[in-house]
Structure formats: C-alpha cells, structure tokens
PDB file of N, CA and C in Angstrom:
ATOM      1  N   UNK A 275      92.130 133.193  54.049  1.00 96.00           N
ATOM      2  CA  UNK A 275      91.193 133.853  53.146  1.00 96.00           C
ATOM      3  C   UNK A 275      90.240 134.707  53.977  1.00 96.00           C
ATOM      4  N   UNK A 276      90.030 135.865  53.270  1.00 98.00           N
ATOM      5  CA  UNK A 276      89.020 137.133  54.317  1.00 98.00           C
ATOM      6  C   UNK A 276      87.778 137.172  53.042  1.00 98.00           C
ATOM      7  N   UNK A 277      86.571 136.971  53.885  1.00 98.00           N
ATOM      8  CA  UNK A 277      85.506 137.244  53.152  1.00 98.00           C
ATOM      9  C   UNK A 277      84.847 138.614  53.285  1.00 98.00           C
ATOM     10  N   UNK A 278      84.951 139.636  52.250  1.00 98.00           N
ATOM     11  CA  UNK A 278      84.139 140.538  52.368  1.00 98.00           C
ATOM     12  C   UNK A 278      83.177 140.616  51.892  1.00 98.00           C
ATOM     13  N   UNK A 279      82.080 141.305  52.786  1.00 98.00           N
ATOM     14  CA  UNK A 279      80.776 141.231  52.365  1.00 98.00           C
ATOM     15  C   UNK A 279      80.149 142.403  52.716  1.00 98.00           C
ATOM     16  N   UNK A 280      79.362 143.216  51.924  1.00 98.00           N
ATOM     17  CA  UNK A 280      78.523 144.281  51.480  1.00 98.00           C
ATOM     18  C   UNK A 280      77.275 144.347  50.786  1.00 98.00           C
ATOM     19  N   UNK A 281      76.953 144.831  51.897  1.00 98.00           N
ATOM     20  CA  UNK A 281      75.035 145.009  51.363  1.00 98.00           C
ATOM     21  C   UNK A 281      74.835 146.948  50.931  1.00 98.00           C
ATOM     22  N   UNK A 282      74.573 146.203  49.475  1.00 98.00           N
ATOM     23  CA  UNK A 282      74.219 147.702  48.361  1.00 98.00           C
ATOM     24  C   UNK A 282      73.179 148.290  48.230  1.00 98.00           C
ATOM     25  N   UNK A 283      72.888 149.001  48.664  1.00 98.00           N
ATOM     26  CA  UNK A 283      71.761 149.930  48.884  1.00 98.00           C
ATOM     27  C   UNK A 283      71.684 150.581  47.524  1.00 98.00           C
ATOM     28  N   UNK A 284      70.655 150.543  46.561  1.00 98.00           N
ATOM     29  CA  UNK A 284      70.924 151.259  45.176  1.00 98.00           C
ATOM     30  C   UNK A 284      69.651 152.001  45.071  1.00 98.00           C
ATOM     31  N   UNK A 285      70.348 153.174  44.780  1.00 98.00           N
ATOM     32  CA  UNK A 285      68.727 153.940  44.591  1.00 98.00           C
ATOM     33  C   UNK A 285      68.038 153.896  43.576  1.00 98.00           C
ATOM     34  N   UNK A 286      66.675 153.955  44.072  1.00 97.00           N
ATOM     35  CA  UNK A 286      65.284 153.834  43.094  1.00 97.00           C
ATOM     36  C   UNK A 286      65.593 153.990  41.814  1.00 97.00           C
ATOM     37  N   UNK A 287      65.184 153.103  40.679  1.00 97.00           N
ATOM     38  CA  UNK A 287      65.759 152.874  39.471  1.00 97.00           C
ATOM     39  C   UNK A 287      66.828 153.112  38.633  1.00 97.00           C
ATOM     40  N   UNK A 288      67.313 152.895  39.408  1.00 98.00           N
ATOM     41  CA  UNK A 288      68.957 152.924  38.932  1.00 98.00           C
ATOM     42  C   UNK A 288      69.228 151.550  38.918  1.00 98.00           C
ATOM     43  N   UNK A 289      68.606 150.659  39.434  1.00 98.00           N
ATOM     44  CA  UNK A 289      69.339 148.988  39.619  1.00 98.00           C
ATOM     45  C   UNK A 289      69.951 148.672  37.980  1.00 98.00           C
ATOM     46  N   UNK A 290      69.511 148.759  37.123  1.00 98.00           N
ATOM     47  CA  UNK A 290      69.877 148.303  35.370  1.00 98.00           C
ATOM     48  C   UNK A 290      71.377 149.179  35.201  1.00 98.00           C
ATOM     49  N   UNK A 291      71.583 150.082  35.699  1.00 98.00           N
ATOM     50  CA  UNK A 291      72.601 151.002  35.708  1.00 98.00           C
ATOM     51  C   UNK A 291      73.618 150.355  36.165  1.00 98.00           C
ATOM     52  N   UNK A 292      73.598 150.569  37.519  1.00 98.00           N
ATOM     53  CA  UNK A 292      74.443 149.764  38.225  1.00 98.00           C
ATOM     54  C   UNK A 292      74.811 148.398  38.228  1.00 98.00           C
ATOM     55  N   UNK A 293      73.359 148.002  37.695  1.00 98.00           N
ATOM     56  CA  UNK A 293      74.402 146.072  37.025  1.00 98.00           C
ATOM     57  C   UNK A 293      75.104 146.292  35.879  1.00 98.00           C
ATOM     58  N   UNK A 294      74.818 147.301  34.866  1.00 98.00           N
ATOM     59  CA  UNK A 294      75.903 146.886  33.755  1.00 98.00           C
ATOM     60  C   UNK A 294      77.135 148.076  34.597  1.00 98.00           C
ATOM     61  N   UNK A 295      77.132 149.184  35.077  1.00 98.00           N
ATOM     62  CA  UNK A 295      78.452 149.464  35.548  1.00 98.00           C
ATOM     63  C   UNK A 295      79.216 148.664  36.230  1.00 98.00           C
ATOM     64  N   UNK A 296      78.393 147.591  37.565  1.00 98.00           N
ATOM     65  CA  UNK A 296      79.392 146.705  37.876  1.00 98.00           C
ATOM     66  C   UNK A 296      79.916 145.939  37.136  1.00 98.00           C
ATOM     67  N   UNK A 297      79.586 145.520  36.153  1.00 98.00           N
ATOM     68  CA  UNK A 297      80.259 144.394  35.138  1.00 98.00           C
ATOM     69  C   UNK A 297      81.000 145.008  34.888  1.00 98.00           C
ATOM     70  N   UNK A 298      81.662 146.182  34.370  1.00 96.00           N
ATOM     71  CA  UNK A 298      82.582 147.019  34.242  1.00 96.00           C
ATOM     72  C   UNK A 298      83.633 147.219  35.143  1.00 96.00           C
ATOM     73  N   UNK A 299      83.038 147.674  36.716  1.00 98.00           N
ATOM     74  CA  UNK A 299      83.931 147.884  37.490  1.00 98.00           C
ATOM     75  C   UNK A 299      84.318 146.765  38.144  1.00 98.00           C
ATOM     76  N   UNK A 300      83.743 145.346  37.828  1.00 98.00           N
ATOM     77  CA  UNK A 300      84.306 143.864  38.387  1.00 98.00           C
ATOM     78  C   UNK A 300      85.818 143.886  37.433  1.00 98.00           C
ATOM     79  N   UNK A 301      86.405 144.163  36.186  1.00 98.00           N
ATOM     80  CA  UNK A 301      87.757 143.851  36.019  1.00 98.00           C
ATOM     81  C   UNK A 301      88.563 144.687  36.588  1.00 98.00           C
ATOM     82  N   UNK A 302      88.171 145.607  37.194  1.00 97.00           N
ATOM     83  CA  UNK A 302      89.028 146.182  38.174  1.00 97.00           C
ATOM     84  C   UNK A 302      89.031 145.756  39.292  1.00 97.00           C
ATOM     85  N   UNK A 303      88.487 145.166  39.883  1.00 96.00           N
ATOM     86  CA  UNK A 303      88.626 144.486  41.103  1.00 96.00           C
ATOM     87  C   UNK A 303      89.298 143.163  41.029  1.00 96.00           C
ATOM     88  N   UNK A 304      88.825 142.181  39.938  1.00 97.00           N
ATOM     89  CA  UNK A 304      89.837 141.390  39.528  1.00 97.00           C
ATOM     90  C   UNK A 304      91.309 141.425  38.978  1.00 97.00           C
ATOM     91  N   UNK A 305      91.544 142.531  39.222  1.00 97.00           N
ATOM     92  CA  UNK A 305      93.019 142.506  38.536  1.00 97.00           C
ATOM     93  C   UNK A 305      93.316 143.007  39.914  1.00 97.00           C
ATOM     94  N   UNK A 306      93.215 143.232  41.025  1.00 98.00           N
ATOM     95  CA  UNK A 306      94.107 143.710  41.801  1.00 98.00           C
ATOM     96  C   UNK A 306      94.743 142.525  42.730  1.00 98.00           C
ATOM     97  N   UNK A 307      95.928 142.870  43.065  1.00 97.00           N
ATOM     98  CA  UNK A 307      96.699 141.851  44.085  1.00 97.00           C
ATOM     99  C   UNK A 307      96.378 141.407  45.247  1.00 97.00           C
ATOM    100  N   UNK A 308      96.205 139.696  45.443  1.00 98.00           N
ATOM    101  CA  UNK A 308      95.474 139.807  46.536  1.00 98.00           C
ATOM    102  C   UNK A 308      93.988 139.197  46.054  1.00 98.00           C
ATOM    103  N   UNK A 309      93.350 139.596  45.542  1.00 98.00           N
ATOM    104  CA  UNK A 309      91.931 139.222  45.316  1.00 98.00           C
ATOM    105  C   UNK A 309      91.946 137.904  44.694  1.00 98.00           C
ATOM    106  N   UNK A 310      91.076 136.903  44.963  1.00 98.00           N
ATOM    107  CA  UNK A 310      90.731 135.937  44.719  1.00 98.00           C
ATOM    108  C   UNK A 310      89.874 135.369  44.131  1.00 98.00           C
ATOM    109  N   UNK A 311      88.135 135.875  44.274  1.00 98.00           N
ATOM    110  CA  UNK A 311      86.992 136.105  43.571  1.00 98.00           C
ATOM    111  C   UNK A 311      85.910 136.785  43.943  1.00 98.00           C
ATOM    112  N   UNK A 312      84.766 137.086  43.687  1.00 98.00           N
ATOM    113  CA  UNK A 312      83.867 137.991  43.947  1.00 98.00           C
ATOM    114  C   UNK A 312      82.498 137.319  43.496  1.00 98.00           C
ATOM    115  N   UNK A 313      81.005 137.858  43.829  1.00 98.00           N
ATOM    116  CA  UNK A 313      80.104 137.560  43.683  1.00 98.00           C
ATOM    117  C   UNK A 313      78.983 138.423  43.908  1.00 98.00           C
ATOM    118  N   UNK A 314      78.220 139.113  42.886  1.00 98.00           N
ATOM    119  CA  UNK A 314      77.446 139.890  43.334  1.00 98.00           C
ATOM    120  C   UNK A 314      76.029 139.458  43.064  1.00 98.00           C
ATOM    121  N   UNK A 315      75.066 139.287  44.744  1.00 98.00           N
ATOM    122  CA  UNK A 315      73.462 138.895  44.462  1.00 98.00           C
ATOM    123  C   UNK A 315      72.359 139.985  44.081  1.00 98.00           C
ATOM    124  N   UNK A 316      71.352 140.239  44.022  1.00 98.00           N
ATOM    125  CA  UNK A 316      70.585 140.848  43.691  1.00 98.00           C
ATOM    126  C   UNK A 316      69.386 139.980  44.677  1.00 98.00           C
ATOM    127  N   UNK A 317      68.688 140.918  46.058  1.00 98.00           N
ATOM    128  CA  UNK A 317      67.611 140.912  46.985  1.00 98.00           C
ATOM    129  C   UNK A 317      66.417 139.688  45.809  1.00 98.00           C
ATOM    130  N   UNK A 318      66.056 139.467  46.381  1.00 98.00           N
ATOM    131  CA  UNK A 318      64.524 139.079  45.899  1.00 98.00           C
ATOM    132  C   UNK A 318      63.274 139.585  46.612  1.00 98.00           C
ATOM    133  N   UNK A 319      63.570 140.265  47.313  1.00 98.00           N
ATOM    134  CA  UNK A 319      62.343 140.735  48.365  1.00 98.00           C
ATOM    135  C   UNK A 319      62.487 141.990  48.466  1.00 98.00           C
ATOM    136  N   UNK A 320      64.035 142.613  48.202  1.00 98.00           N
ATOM    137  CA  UNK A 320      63.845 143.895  48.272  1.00 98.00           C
ATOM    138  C   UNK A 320      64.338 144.205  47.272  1.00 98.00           C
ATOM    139  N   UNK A 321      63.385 145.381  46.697  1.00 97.00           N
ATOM    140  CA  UNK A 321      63.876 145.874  45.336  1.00 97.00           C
ATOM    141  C   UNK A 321      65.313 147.402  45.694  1.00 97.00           C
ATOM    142  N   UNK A 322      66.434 146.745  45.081  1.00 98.00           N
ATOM    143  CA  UNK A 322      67.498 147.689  44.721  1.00 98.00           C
ATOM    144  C   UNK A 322      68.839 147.976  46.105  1.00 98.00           C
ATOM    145  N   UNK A 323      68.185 146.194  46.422  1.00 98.00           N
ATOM    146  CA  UNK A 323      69.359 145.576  47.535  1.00 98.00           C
ATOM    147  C   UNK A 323      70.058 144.578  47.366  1.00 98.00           C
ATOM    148  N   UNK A 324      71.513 144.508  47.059  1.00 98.00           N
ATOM    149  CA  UNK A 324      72.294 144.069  46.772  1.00 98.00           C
ATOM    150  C   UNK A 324      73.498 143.252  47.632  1.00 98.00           C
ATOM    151  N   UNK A 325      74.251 142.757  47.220  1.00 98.00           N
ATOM    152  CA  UNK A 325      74.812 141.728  48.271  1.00 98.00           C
ATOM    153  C   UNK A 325      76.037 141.483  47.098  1.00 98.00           C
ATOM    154  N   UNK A 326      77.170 142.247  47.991  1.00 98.00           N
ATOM    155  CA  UNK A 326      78.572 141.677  47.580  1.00 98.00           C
ATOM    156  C   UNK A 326      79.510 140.424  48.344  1.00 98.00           C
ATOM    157  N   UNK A 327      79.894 139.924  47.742  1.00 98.00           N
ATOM    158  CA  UNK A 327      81.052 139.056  48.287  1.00 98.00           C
ATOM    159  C   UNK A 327      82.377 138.873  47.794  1.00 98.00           C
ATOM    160  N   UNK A 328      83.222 139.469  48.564  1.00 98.00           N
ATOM    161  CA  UNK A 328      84.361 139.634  47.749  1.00 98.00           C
ATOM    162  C   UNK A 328      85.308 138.259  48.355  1.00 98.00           C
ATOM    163  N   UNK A 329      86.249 137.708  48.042  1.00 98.00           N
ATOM    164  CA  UNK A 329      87.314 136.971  48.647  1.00 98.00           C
ATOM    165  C   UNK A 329      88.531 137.369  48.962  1.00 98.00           C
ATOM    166  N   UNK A 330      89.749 137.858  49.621  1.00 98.00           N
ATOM    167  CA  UNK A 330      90.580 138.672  49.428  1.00 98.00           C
ATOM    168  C   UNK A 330      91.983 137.135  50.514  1.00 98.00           C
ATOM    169  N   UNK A 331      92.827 137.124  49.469  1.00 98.00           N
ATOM    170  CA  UNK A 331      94.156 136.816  50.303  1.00 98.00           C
ATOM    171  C   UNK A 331      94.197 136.592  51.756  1.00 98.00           C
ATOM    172  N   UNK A 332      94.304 138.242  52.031  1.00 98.00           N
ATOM    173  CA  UNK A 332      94.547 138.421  53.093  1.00 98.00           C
ATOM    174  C   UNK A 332      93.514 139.881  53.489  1.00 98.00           C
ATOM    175  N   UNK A 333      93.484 140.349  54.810  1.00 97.00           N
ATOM    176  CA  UNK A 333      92.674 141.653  55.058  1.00 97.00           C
ATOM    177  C   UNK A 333      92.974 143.105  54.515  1.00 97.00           C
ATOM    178  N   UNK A 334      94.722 143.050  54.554  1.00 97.00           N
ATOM    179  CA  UNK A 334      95.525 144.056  53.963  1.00 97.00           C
ATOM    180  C   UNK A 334      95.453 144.510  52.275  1.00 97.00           C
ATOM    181  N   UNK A 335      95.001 143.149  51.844  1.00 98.00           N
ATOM    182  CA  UNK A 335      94.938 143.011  50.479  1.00 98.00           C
ATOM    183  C   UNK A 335      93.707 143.915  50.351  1.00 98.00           C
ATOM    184  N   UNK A 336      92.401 144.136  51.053  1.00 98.00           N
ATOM    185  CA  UNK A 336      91.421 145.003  50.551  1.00 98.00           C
ATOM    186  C   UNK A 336      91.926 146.170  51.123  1.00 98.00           C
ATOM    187  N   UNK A 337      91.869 146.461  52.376  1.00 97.00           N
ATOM    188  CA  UNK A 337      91.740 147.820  53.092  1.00 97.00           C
ATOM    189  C   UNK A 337      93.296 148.293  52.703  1.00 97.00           C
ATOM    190  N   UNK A 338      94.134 147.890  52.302  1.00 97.00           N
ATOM    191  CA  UNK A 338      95.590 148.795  52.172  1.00 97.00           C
ATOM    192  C   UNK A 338      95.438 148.685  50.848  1.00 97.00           C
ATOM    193  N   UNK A 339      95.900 147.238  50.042  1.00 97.00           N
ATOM    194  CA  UNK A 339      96.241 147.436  48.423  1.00 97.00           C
ATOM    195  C   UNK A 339      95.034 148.195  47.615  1.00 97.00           C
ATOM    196  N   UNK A 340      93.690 147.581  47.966  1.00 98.00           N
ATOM    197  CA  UNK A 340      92.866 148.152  47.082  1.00 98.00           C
ATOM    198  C   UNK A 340      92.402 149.318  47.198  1.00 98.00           C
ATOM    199  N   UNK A 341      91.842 149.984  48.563  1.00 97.00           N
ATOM    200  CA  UNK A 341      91.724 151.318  48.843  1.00 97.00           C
ATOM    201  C   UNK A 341      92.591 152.417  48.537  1.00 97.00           C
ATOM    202  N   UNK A 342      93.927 151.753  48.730  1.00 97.00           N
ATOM    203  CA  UNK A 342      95.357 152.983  48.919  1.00 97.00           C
ATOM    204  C   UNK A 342      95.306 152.891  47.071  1.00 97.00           C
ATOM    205  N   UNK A 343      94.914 152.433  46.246  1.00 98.00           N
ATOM    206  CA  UNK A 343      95.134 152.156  45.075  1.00 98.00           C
ATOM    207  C   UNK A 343      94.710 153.036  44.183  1.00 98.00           C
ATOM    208  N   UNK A 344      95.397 153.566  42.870  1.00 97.00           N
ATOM    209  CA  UNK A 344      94.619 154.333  41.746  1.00 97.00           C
ATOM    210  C   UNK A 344      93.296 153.366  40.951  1.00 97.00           C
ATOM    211  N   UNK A 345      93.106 152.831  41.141  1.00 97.00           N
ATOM    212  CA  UNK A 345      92.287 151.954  40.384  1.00 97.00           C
ATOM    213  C   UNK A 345      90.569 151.954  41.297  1.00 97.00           C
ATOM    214  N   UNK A 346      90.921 151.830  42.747  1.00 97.00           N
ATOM    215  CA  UNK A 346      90.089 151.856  43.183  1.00 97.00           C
ATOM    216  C   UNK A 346      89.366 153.439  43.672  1.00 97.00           C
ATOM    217  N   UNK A 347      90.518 154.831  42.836  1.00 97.00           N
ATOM    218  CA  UNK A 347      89.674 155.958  42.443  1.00 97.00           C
ATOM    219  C   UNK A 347      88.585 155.856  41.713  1.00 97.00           C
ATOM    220  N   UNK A 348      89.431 154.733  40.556  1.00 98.00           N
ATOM    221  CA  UNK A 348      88.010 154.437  39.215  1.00 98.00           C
ATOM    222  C   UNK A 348      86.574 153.964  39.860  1.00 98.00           C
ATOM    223  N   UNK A 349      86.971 152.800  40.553  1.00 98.00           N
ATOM    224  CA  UNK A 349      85.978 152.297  41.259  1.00 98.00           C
ATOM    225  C   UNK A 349      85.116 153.291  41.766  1.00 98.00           C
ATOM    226  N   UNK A 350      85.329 153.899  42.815  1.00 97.00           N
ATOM    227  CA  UNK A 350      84.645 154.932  43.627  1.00 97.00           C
ATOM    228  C   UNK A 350      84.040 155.927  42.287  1.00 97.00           C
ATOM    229  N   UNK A 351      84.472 155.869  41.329  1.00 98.00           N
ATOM    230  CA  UNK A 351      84.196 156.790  40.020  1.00 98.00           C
ATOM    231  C   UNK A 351      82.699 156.530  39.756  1.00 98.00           C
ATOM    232  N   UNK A 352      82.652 155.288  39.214  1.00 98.00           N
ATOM    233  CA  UNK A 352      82.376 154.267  38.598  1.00 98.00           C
ATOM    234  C   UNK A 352      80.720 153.908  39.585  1.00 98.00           C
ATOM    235  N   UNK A 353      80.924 153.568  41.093  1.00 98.00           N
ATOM    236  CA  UNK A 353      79.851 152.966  41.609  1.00 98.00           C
ATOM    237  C   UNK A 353      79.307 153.833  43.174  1.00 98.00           C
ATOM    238  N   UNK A 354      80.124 154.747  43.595  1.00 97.00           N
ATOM    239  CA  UNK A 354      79.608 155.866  44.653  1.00 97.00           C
ATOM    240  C   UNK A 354      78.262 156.243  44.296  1.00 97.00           C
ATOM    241  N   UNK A 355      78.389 156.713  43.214  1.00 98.00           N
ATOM    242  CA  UNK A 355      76.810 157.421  43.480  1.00 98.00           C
ATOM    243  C   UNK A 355      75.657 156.760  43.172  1.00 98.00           C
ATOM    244  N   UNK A 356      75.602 155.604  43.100  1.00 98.00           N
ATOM    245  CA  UNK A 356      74.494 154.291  42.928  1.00 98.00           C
ATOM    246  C   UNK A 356      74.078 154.107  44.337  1.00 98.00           C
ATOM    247  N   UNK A 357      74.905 154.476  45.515  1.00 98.00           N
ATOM    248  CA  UNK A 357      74.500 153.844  46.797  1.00 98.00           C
ATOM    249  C   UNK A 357      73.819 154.926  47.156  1.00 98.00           C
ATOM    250  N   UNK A 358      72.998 154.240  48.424  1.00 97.00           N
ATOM    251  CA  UNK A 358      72.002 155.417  49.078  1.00 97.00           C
ATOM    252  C   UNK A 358      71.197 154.224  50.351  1.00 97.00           C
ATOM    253  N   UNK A 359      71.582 154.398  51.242  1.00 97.00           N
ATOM    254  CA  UNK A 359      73.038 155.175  51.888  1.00 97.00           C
ATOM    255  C   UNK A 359      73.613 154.679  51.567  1.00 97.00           C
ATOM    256  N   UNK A 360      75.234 155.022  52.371  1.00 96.00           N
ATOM    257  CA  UNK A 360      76.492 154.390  51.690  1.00 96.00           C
ATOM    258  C   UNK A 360      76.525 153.479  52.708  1.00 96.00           C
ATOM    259  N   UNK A 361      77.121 152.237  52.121  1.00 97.00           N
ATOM    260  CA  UNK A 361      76.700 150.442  52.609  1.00 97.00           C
ATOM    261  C   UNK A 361      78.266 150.451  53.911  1.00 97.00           C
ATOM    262  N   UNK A 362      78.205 149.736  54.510  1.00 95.00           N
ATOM    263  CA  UNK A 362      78.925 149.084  55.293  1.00 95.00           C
ATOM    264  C   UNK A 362      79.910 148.017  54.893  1.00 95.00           C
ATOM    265  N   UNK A 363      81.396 148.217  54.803  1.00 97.00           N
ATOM    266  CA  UNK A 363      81.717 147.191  54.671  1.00 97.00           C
ATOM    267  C   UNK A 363      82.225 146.051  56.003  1.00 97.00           C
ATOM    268  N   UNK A 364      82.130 144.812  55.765  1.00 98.00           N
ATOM    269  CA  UNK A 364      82.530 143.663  57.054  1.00 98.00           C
ATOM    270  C   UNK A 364      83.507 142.718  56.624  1.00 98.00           C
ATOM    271  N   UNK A 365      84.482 142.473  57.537  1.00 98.00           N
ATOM    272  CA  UNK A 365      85.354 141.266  56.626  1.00 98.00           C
ATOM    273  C   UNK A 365      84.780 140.614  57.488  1.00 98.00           C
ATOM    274  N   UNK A 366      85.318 139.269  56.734  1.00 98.00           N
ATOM    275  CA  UNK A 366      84.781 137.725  58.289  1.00 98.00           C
ATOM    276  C   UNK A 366      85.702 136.751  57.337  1.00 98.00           C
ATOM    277  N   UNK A 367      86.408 135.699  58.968  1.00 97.00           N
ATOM    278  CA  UNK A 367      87.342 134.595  58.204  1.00 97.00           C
ATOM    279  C   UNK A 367      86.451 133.610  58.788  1.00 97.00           C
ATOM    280  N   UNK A 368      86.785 132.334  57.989  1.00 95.00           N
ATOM    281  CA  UNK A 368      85.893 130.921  58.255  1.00 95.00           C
ATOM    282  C   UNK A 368      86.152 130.371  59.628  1.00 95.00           C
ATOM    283  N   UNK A 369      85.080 129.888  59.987  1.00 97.00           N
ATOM    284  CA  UNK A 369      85.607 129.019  61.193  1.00 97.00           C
ATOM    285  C   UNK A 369      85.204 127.804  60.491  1.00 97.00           C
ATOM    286  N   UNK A 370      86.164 126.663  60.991  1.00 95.00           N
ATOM    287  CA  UNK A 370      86.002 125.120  60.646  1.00 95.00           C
ATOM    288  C   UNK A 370      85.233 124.180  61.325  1.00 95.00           C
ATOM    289  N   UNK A 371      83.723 123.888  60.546  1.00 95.00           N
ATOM    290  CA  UNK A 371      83.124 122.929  61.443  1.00 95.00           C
ATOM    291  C   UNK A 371      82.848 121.920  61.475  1.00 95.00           C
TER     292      UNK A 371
END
C-alpha cells in the first residue's frame, strides 16, 4: 500500500467552493483502479490549508493509471484552479514498528 499525501493550498475564500467540488471530484477518484481510500483534512490554524490522503494499491496505480487517465482530465477540470500555489505531491510506504 502507497500513501499519498498532499498539502492544498486554497485560495482566499474559495475554501466552501472547493469542499463541495471535492465531494464531487472524490467519485472520481474512487472509481479508479488501484485506489483504495482517501481522506481529506481541513488546517485548524491555517485558514485555506488542506491535507489529502490518498491510499493507492500500488505507486503505478496513481502516477500511471490515474494521471495517464481521462477522468483525471475531469479532475484537473474540476480542482486546478482552487490551488495557489500548486501543492506537492509525496508518496510514502509504512514501515513496521
């Protein structure tokens, strides 16, 4: 299992926007192959900073299936212009302790 994780930078009042578009653009991310589950936080200290967590299969499953994908045009449709700047993504796998 690959954990991805992304910190959302959302610009100045737009945050209400972008939570109901993500609810939208979360069944597209859930339907793709490969994905497992997701989780999106909302800062408490900083206003219109965000925190994704995605779960993915495998690494290929985000950066090949979902990127190379028509669906994740929608996506980019859908949640690009909410960011400011545009966020970083990181995978990371568990270590066992």
């Amino acid at each position: 299992m690959i954990l991805e994780a992304v910190i959302l930078p959302i610009k100045h009042g737009l945050e209400s926007d972008f939570e109901a578009t993500f609810k939208k653009a979360s069944k597209i991310l859930s339907s793709m192959d490969g994905y497992l589950s997701h989780e999106l936080h909302k800062c408490i200290e900083v206003q219109g900073k965000y925190l994704l967590l995605v779960r993915w299969k495998t690494l290929e499953s985000h950066t090949i299936g979902f990127r190379n994908s028509v669906e994740y045009q929608e996506w980019k449709k859908l949640l690009h212009h909410f960011y400011e700047p545009f966020p970083t993504v990181e995978h990371f796998e568990e270590i066992e302790i």
